[in-house]
Tab-separated table of C-alpha atoms and ligand atoms in Angstrom:
chain	number	residue	atom	x	y	z
A	1	UNK	CA	12.085	36.757	142.903
A	2	UNK	CA	11.793	33.020	142.582
A	3	UNK	CA	10.091	33.402	139.221
A	4	UNK	CA	13.104	35.210	137.740
A	5	UNK	CA	15.447	32.418	138.789
A	6	UNK	CA	13.062	29.849	137.297
A	7	UNK	CA	12.940	31.750	134.059
A	8	UNK	CA	16.712	31.954	133.704
A	9	UNK	CA	17.028	28.220	134.330
A	10	UNK	CA	14.204	27.476	131.921
A	11	UNK	CA	15.820	29.620	129.237
A	12	UNK	CA	19.176	27.854	129.674
A	13	UNK	CA	17.553	24.448	129.531
A	14	UNK	CA	15.561	25.322	126.399
A	15	UNK	CA	18.583	26.865	124.711
A	16	UNK	CA	20.613	23.705	125.138
A	17	UNK	CA	17.670	21.555	124.012
A	18	UNK	CA	17.455	23.652	120.842
A	19	UNK	CA	21.175	23.392	120.210
A	20	UNK	CA	21.034	19.633	120.704
A	21	UNK	CA	18.051	18.990	118.397
A	22	UNK	CA	19.523	16.573	115.849
A	23	UNK	CA	17.012	17.238	113.022
A	24	UNK	CA	14.048	19.351	111.950
A	25	UNK	CA	11.480	16.992	113.441
A	26	UNK	CA	13.153	17.088	116.877
A	27	UNK	CA	13.395	20.872	116.688
A	28	UNK	CA	9.699	21.112	115.878
A	29	UNK	CA	8.921	19.033	118.989
A	30	UNK	CA	10.939	21.470	121.125
A	31	UNK	CA	9.083	24.400	119.590
A	32	UNK	CA	5.671	22.916	120.335
A	33	UNK	CA	6.669	21.998	123.919
A	34	UNK	CA	7.824	25.577	124.497
A	35	UNK	CA	5.845	28.043	122.436
A	36	UNK	CA	2.907	25.830	121.445
A	37	UNK	CA	-0.516	26.590	122.895
A	38	UNK	CA	0.166	24.286	125.842
A	39	UNK	CA	3.957	24.840	125.919
A	40	UNK	CA	5.966	25.907	129.000
A	41	UNK	CA	6.166	29.553	128.064
A	42	UNK	CA	2.520	29.814	127.126
A	43	UNK	CA	1.560	28.231	130.438
A	44	UNK	CA	3.698	30.735	132.351
A	45	UNK	CA	1.887	33.518	130.546
A	46	UNK	CA	-1.401	32.017	131.718
A	47	UNK	CA	-0.332	32.392	135.386
A	48	UNK	CA	0.090	36.162	135.004
A	49	UNK	CA	-3.467	36.882	136.109
A	50	UNK	CA	-2.763	35.487	139.577
A	51	UNK	CA	0.029	38.012	140.336
A	52	UNK	CA	-0.380	41.472	141.986
A	53	UNK	CA	-0.041	44.588	139.730
A	54	UNK	CA	3.719	45.468	139.822
A	55	UNK	CA	4.922	41.886	139.977
A	56	UNK	CA	2.643	41.001	137.084
A	57	UNK	CA	4.184	43.666	134.855
A	58	UNK	CA	7.785	42.682	135.630
A	59	UNK	CA	7.086	38.973	135.228
A	60	UNK	CA	5.168	39.544	132.019
A	61	UNK	CA	8.096	41.443	130.492
A	62	UNK	CA	10.548	38.764	131.617
A	63	UNK	CA	8.485	35.940	130.103
A	64	UNK	CA	8.061	37.866	126.863
A	65	UNK	CA	11.835	38.366	126.730
A	66	UNK	CA	12.365	34.608	127.086
A	67	UNK	CA	9.689	33.951	124.500
A	68	UNK	CA	11.240	36.160	121.833
A	69	UNK	CA	14.842	35.007	122.468
A	70	UNK	CA	13.801	31.358	122.353
A	71	UNK	CA	11.848	32.106	119.176
A	72	UNK	CA	14.962	33.564	117.548
A	73	UNK	CA	17.133	30.615	118.586
A	74	UNK	CA	14.568	28.190	117.196
A	75	UNK	CA	14.645	30.080	113.886
A	76	UNK	CA	18.452	30.118	113.709
A	77	UNK	CA	18.679	26.399	114.506
A	78	UNK	CA	15.997	25.676	111.905
A	79	UNK	CA	18.006	27.369	109.159
A	80	UNK	CA	21.128	25.454	110.251
A	81	UNK	CA	19.312	22.118	110.171
A	82	UNK	CA	17.711	22.855	106.788
A	83	UNK	CA	21.115	23.637	105.328
A	84	UNK	CA	22.565	20.455	106.761
A	85	UNK	CA	19.657	18.420	105.365
A	86	UNK	CA	20.164	19.924	101.895
A	87	UNK	CA	23.895	19.276	101.996
A	88	UNK	CA	23.281	15.666	102.983
A	89	UNK	CA	20.752	15.233	100.171
A	90	UNK	CA	23.053	16.775	97.573
A	91	UNK	CA	25.802	14.403	98.663
A	92	UNK	CA	23.621	11.370	97.878
A	93	UNK	CA	21.844	12.636	94.732
A	94	UNK	CA	24.554	13.109	92.152
A	95	UNK	CA	23.690	13.833	88.483
A	96	UNK	CA	26.254	12.832	85.887
A	97	UNK	CA	25.470	15.176	82.996
A	98	UNK	CA	27.852	13.300	80.715
A	99	UNK	CA	25.665	10.157	80.699
A	100	UNK	CA	23.921	9.330	77.388
A	101	UNK	CA	20.167	10.021	77.074
A	102	UNK	CA	18.125	7.215	78.637
A	103	UNK	CA	15.753	5.345	76.320
A	104	UNK	CA	12.268	6.822	76.574
A	105	UNK	CA	9.461	8.157	74.412
A	106	UNK	CA	11.669	10.873	72.910
A	107	UNK	CA	14.282	8.299	72.032
A	108	UNK	CA	12.035	5.419	70.936
A	109	UNK	CA	9.543	7.381	68.824
A	110	UNK	CA	10.261	8.034	65.177
A	111	UNK	CA	9.406	10.902	62.850
A	112	UNK	CA	7.900	9.649	59.580
A	113	UNK	CA	10.055	10.392	56.514
A	114	UNK	CA	7.166	12.395	55.006
A	115	UNK	CA	7.098	14.660	58.074
A	116	UNK	CA	10.869	14.962	58.033
A	117	UNK	CA	11.003	15.885	54.338
A	118	UNK	CA	8.083	18.260	54.856
A	119	UNK	CA	10.223	20.101	57.445
A	120	UNK	CA	13.296	20.021	55.214
A	121	UNK	CA	11.419	21.563	52.273
A	122	UNK	CA	9.819	24.232	54.460
A	123	UNK	CA	13.236	25.074	55.913
A	124	UNK	CA	14.723	25.591	52.435
A	125	UNK	CA	11.891	27.703	51.026
A	126	UNK	CA	11.470	29.714	54.235
A	127	UNK	CA	15.094	30.727	53.809
A	128	UNK	CA	14.206	32.052	50.328
A	129	UNK	CA	11.383	34.152	51.799
A	130	UNK	CA	8.402	31.838	51.165
A	131	UNK	CA	5.531	31.564	53.656
A	132	UNK	CA	3.609	28.335	54.274
A	133	UNK	CA	-0.069	28.323	53.198
A	134	UNK	CA	-2.675	25.612	53.672
A	135	UNK	CA	-6.091	24.682	52.350
A	136	UNK	CA	-8.772	22.059	53.069
A	137	UNK	CA	-8.601	18.444	51.840
A	138	UNK	CA	-12.278	18.619	50.813
A	139	UNK	CA	-12.257	21.265	48.115
A	140	UNK	CA	-14.805	22.811	45.811
A	141	UNK	CA	-14.828	21.567	42.244
A	142	UNK	CA	-14.513	25.240	41.326
A	143	UNK	CA	-11.159	25.774	43.094
A	144	UNK	CA	-9.760	22.329	42.328
A	145	UNK	CA	-10.532	22.634	38.609
A	146	UNK	CA	-12.528	25.492	37.119
A	147	UNK	CA	-10.614	28.476	38.491
A	148	UNK	CA	-7.370	26.687	37.600
A	149	UNK	CA	-8.422	26.964	33.970
A	150	UNK	CA	-9.806	23.406	33.853
A	151	UNK	CA	-13.451	23.956	32.800
A	152	UNK	CA	-16.031	21.138	33.232
A	153	UNK	CA	-15.534	19.617	29.777
A	154	UNK	CA	-11.704	19.758	29.930
A	155	UNK	CA	-9.966	16.374	29.340
A	156	UNK	CA	-7.541	17.021	32.241
A	157	UNK	CA	-10.422	16.266	34.611
A	158	UNK	CA	-10.433	12.632	33.526
A	159	UNK	CA	-6.685	12.337	34.047
A	160	UNK	CA	-7.069	13.256	37.669
A	161	UNK	CA	-9.093	10.182	38.773
A	162	UNK	CA	-11.056	12.343	41.147
A	163	UNK	CA	-12.857	11.255	44.317
A	164	UNK	CA	-16.177	13.125	44.179
A	165	UNK	CA	-18.180	13.746	47.332
A	166	UNK	CA	-21.697	12.255	47.299
A	167	UNK	CA	-23.942	14.106	44.877
A	168	UNK	CA	-21.000	15.785	43.137
A	169	UNK	CA	-20.285	13.198	40.417
A	170	UNK	CA	-20.115	14.996	37.078
A	171	UNK	CA	-23.134	14.308	34.872
A	172	UNK	CA	-25.172	13.041	37.809
A	173	UNK	CA	-28.550	14.635	38.323
A	174	UNK	CA	-27.554	15.914	41.761
A	175	UNK	CA	-24.392	17.516	40.365
A	176	UNK	CA	-26.366	19.401	37.733
A	177	UNK	CA	-28.442	20.986	40.455
A	178	UNK	CA	-25.474	21.324	42.832
A	179	UNK	CA	-23.446	24.420	42.076
A	180	UNK	CA	-21.141	23.700	45.014
A	181	UNK	CA	-19.851	20.265	43.925
A	182	UNK	CA	-17.123	19.017	46.247
A	183	UNK	CA	-14.100	16.774	45.669
A	184	UNK	CA	-11.168	15.427	47.641
A	185	UNK	CA	-8.521	17.754	46.226
A	186	UNK	CA	-6.490	16.042	43.507
A	187	UNK	CA	-3.549	18.435	43.928
A	188	UNK	CA	-2.386	21.308	46.141
A	189	UNK	CA	-2.909	23.798	43.281
A	190	UNK	CA	-6.338	25.028	44.574
A	191	UNK	CA	-4.442	26.736	47.388
A	192	UNK	CA	-2.991	29.000	44.666
A	193	UNK	CA	-6.551	30.197	44.060
A	194	UNK	CA	-7.374	30.551	47.749
A	195	UNK	CA	-4.234	32.603	48.311
A	196	UNK	CA	-4.693	34.911	45.310
A	197	UNK	CA	-8.317	35.519	46.297
A	198	UNK	CA	-7.325	36.340	49.872
A	199	UNK	CA	-4.214	38.484	49.552
A	200	UNK	CA	-2.688	41.017	47.190
A	201	UNK	CA	0.650	40.420	45.452
A	202	UNK	CA	3.518	40.157	46.070
A	203	UNK	CA	2.757	36.521	46.936
A	204	UNK	CA	5.402	33.974	47.743
A	205	UNK	CA	4.036	30.747	49.274
A	206	UNK	CA	4.616	27.045	49.495
A	207	UNK	CA	1.788	24.641	50.244
A	208	UNK	CA	2.580	21.235	51.672
A	209	UNK	CA	-0.398	18.915	52.018
A	210	UNK	CA	-2.367	15.728	51.344
A	211	UNK	CA	-3.939	15.052	47.964
A	212	UNK	CA	-6.166	12.215	46.725
A	213	UNK	CA	-6.561	10.241	43.519
A	214	UNK	CA	-8.366	7.024	42.700
A	215	UNK	CA	-5.182	5.123	41.979
A	216	UNK	CA	-3.234	2.304	43.632
A	217	UNK	CA	-0.107	0.345	42.669
A	218	UNK	CA	3.609	0.257	43.623
A	219	UNK	CA	4.083	3.902	42.700
A	220	UNK	CA	0.577	5.245	43.439
A	221	UNK	CA	-1.521	5.419	46.607
A	222	UNK	CA	-5.050	6.903	46.896
A	223	UNK	CA	-3.646	9.532	49.253
A	224	UNK	CA	-0.239	11.097	48.834
A	225	UNK	CA	1.511	14.400	49.504
A	226	UNK	CA	2.424	17.339	47.323
A	227	UNK	CA	4.150	20.612	47.808
A	228	UNK	CA	2.978	23.533	45.735
A	229	UNK	CA	4.876	26.745	45.147
A	230	UNK	CA	3.484	30.088	43.961
A	231	UNK	CA	5.159	33.423	43.312
A	232	UNK	CA	3.126	36.363	42.004
A	233	UNK	CA	4.339	39.931	41.575
A	234	UNK	CA	4.955	42.374	38.725
A	235	UNK	CA	8.411	41.289	37.543
A	236	UNK	CA	8.952	37.568	38.201
A	237	UNK	CA	9.967	35.601	35.087
A	238	UNK	CA	11.002	32.131	33.967
A	239	UNK	CA	14.639	32.766	34.950
A	240	UNK	CA	13.540	33.188	38.561
A	241	UNK	CA	11.645	29.898	38.399
A	242	UNK	CA	14.698	28.032	37.129
A	243	UNK	CA	17.022	29.611	39.687
A	244	UNK	CA	14.624	28.934	42.532
A	245	UNK	CA	14.180	25.251	41.640
A	246	UNK	CA	17.900	24.742	41.125
A	247	UNK	CA	18.681	26.264	44.527
A	248	UNK	CA	16.011	24.064	46.056
A	249	UNK	CA	17.417	20.874	44.497
A	250	UNK	CA	20.979	21.637	45.594
A	251	UNK	CA	19.861	22.335	49.155
A	252	UNK	CA	17.462	19.398	49.342
A	253	UNK	CA	19.792	16.751	47.928
A	254	UNK	CA	22.708	18.378	49.753
A	255	UNK	CA	25.010	18.582	46.731
A	256	UNK	CA	27.243	21.350	45.351
A	257	UNK	CA	25.716	21.246	41.884
A	258	UNK	CA	22.832	19.488	40.199
A	259	UNK	CA	22.144	18.981	36.492
A	260	UNK	CA	18.563	19.781	35.609
A	261	UNK	CA	16.463	19.326	32.491
A	262	UNK	CA	13.416	21.500	31.795
A	263	UNK	CA	11.091	19.701	29.356
A	264	UNK	CA	8.257	21.522	27.625
A	265	UNK	CA	4.965	20.097	28.879
A	266	UNK	CA	1.361	21.081	29.348
A	267	UNK	CA	-0.697	22.009	32.395
A	268	UNK	CA	-3.938	23.983	32.017
A	269	UNK	CA	-2.919	26.401	34.767
A	270	UNK	CA	0.510	27.364	33.420
A	271	UNK	CA	1.809	28.767	30.140
A	272	UNK	CA	4.485	27.871	29.263
A	273	UNK	CA	4.647	24.637	31.277
A	274	UNK	CA	7.684	22.556	32.064
A	275	UNK	CA	8.388	19.246	33.668
A	276	UNK	CA	11.650	19.164	35.551
A	277	UNK	CA	14.089	16.240	35.686
A	278	UNK	CA	17.274	16.023	37.706
A	279	UNK	CA	20.393	14.019	36.922
A	280	UNK	CA	20.282	11.099	39.373
A	281	UNK	CA	23.954	11.773	40.125
A	282	UNK	CA	22.452	13.984	42.863
A	283	UNK	CA	21.434	10.795	44.677
A	284	UNK	CA	24.547	8.882	43.742
A	285	UNK	CA	23.128	7.150	40.641
A	286	UNK	CA	24.526	8.951	37.578
A	287	UNK	CA	23.262	8.161	34.108
A	288	UNK	CA	19.525	8.523	34.712
A	289	UNK	CA	17.051	11.395	34.578
A	290	UNK	CA	14.477	11.536	37.357
A	291	UNK	CA	11.295	13.521	36.959
A	292	UNK	CA	10.650	15.466	40.153
A	293	UNK	CA	8.077	18.160	39.473
A	294	UNK	CA	5.775	20.133	37.196
A	295	UNK	CA	6.035	23.888	36.853
A	296	UNK	CA	5.400	26.909	34.679
A	297	UNK	CA	4.391	30.555	34.472
A	298	UNK	CA	0.934	31.027	35.966
A	299	UNK	CA	-1.669	31.174	33.168
A	300	UNK	CA	-3.235	34.638	32.665
A	301	UNK	CA	-6.698	33.045	32.941
A	302	UNK	CA	-5.879	31.804	36.452
A	303	UNK	CA	-4.695	35.249	37.497
A	304	UNK	CA	-7.839	36.793	36.000
A	305	UNK	CA	-10.074	34.173	37.700
A	306	UNK	CA	-8.730	35.437	41.031
A	307	UNK	CA	-9.640	39.045	40.277
A	308	UNK	CA	-6.098	40.175	39.447
A	309	UNK	CA	-5.008	41.926	36.260
A	310	UNK	CA	-2.785	39.567	34.228
A	311	UNK	CA	-1.314	42.553	32.358
A	312	UNK	CA	0.049	43.806	35.646
A	313	UNK	CA	0.748	40.621	37.624
A	314	UNK	CA	2.642	37.509	36.664
A	315	UNK	CA	4.635	34.758	38.325
A	316	UNK	CA	5.465	31.094	38.476
A	317	UNK	CA	4.134	27.966	40.130
A	318	UNK	CA	5.338	24.451	40.691
A	319	UNK	CA	4.066	21.233	42.226
A	320	UNK	CA	6.039	18.221	43.339
A	321	UNK	CA	5.373	14.917	45.002
A	322	UNK	CA	6.658	15.061	48.566
A	323	UNK	CA	6.611	11.279	48.996
A	324	UNK	CA	8.477	10.887	45.746
A	325	UNK	CA	11.349	13.197	46.673
A	326	UNK	CA	11.466	11.560	50.129
A	327	UNK	CA	11.813	8.146	48.458
A	328	UNK	CA	14.547	9.429	46.178
A	329	UNK	CA	16.549	11.102	48.923
A	330	UNK	CA	16.254	8.338	51.502
A	331	UNK	CA	16.268	5.331	49.105
A	332	UNK	CA	12.801	4.090	50.082
A	333	UNK	CA	11.741	1.441	47.549
A	334	UNK	CA	7.931	1.159	47.729
A	335	UNK	CA	5.490	4.051	48.084
A	336	UNK	CA	2.788	1.874	49.671
A	337	UNK	CA	5.040	1.089	52.663
A	338	UNK	CA	4.963	4.794	53.500
A	339	UNK	CA	1.340	4.479	54.598
A	340	UNK	CA	1.238	0.888	55.864
A	341	UNK	CA	1.787	1.956	59.502
A	342	UNK	CA	4.347	-0.823	59.979
A	343	UNK	CA	6.453	-0.091	63.062
A	344	UNK	CA	9.432	-2.080	61.763
A	345	UNK	CA	9.461	0.065	58.636
A	346	UNK	CA	9.201	3.251	60.685
A	347	UNK	CA	12.062	2.193	62.962
A	348	UNK	CA	14.208	1.638	59.902
A	349	UNK	CA	13.313	4.667	57.797
A	350	UNK	CA	12.147	7.087	60.500
A	351	UNK	CA	14.065	9.895	62.171
A	352	UNK	CA	14.519	10.678	65.845
A	353	UNK	CA	12.727	13.695	67.237
A	354	UNK	CA	16.067	15.365	67.857
A	355	UNK	CA	17.011	15.273	64.141
A	356	UNK	CA	15.414	18.643	63.447
A	357	UNK	CA	16.383	19.736	59.941
A	358	UNK	CA	18.050	23.148	59.781
A	359	UNK	CA	20.062	24.761	57.025
A	360	UNK	CA	22.752	25.722	59.520
A	361	UNK	CA	23.071	22.284	61.115
A	362	UNK	CA	22.627	20.223	57.935
A	363	UNK	CA	19.263	19.041	56.665
A	364	UNK	CA	19.590	15.296	57.064
A	365	UNK	CA	21.056	13.585	60.127
B	401	DAH	N1	-0.968	20.233	40.053
B	401	DAH	C1	-0.118	19.438	39.190
B	401	DAH	C2	-0.396	17.970	39.408
B	401	DAH	O1	-0.822	17.600	40.462
B	401	DAH	C3	1.331	19.699	39.472
B	401	DAH	C4	1.713	21.081	39.045
B	401	DAH	C5	2.219	21.315	37.803
B	401	DAH	C6	1.547	22.148	39.887
B	401	DAH	C7	2.592	22.573	37.360
B	401	DAH	C8	1.891	23.424	39.493
B	401	DAH	C9	2.420	23.625	38.209
B	401	DAH	O2	1.764	24.499	40.264
B	401	DAH	O3	2.791	24.868	37.816
B	401	DAH	O4	-0.155	17.183	38.547
């Protein structure tokens, strides 16, 4: 049959066209010209209807055979060409993994020393089993003062230079009728109250956060940062407090040993209370004492104010200035510069995002 001869020739011609297709686009053109809706093979199929019964069957099978073999060859060639294209691309796109990191946002941006020290302190206390707790910046007068054993007439309230929210000023007519007087928290200590009201001992938390006082000079800013610590259980005593703070200072200042001085002091919310100084040898300046924090055993009244039994539960607390210990560790001279948002300052004193403090890798870069 003439048709059979035509088919064999057509198949040979298509097969060599497929083999010769230089790239994927050329191969796609061959596919469309052959198997596409108006391709050679499809058009042959369309002539089937004009043939008599037996001849139609034989021709139909023959065309289908060509169609499926050509389809397979197209597929094989396609895989070959794709591989070749990938190999060619890989040959031109080489990545040298030994090159230094290119300058970009990750490289140019800087982590503020307060954020860095925040992470360092959390890393140290987390390792001792402390959890991080937080509270709001706008706090009730009750939590900021009263429940911390600082009743309304207590002189410590004056020392705190408090920012009162409108209508909360002590003595004002509104305040007298306003049981829920609000302040910008003057310390992180109210989070002690929030935590003791919300969870049962044993409690072991640190509280990093912003605090506010109406104060401004070279060593004071209206907003600054503190970190509070609180441990409450049935057996914790002053020895634990001293050990804990000594371990913290050694880890934070990255020294083998640190000389510390615990001075008797007074805070309404602790009894006894101590202020803690460290020998400035820890920061390479021996011969000076540096005050770094306030601390003490939590006052029984505070424990009672939170609904716990002070005959059963006891513990210690401490509060330190985060900005202050950052300045000491990284030799930053003026507190106000910390919050001046000066890019030159940040480039000098800031840390790169890759300097993540870890105990294992060393705290400071
Ligand atoms: N809240 C105190 C302040 O801002 C610091 C402080 C002292 C916190 C002794 C404490 C503490 O938890 O026990 O001046």
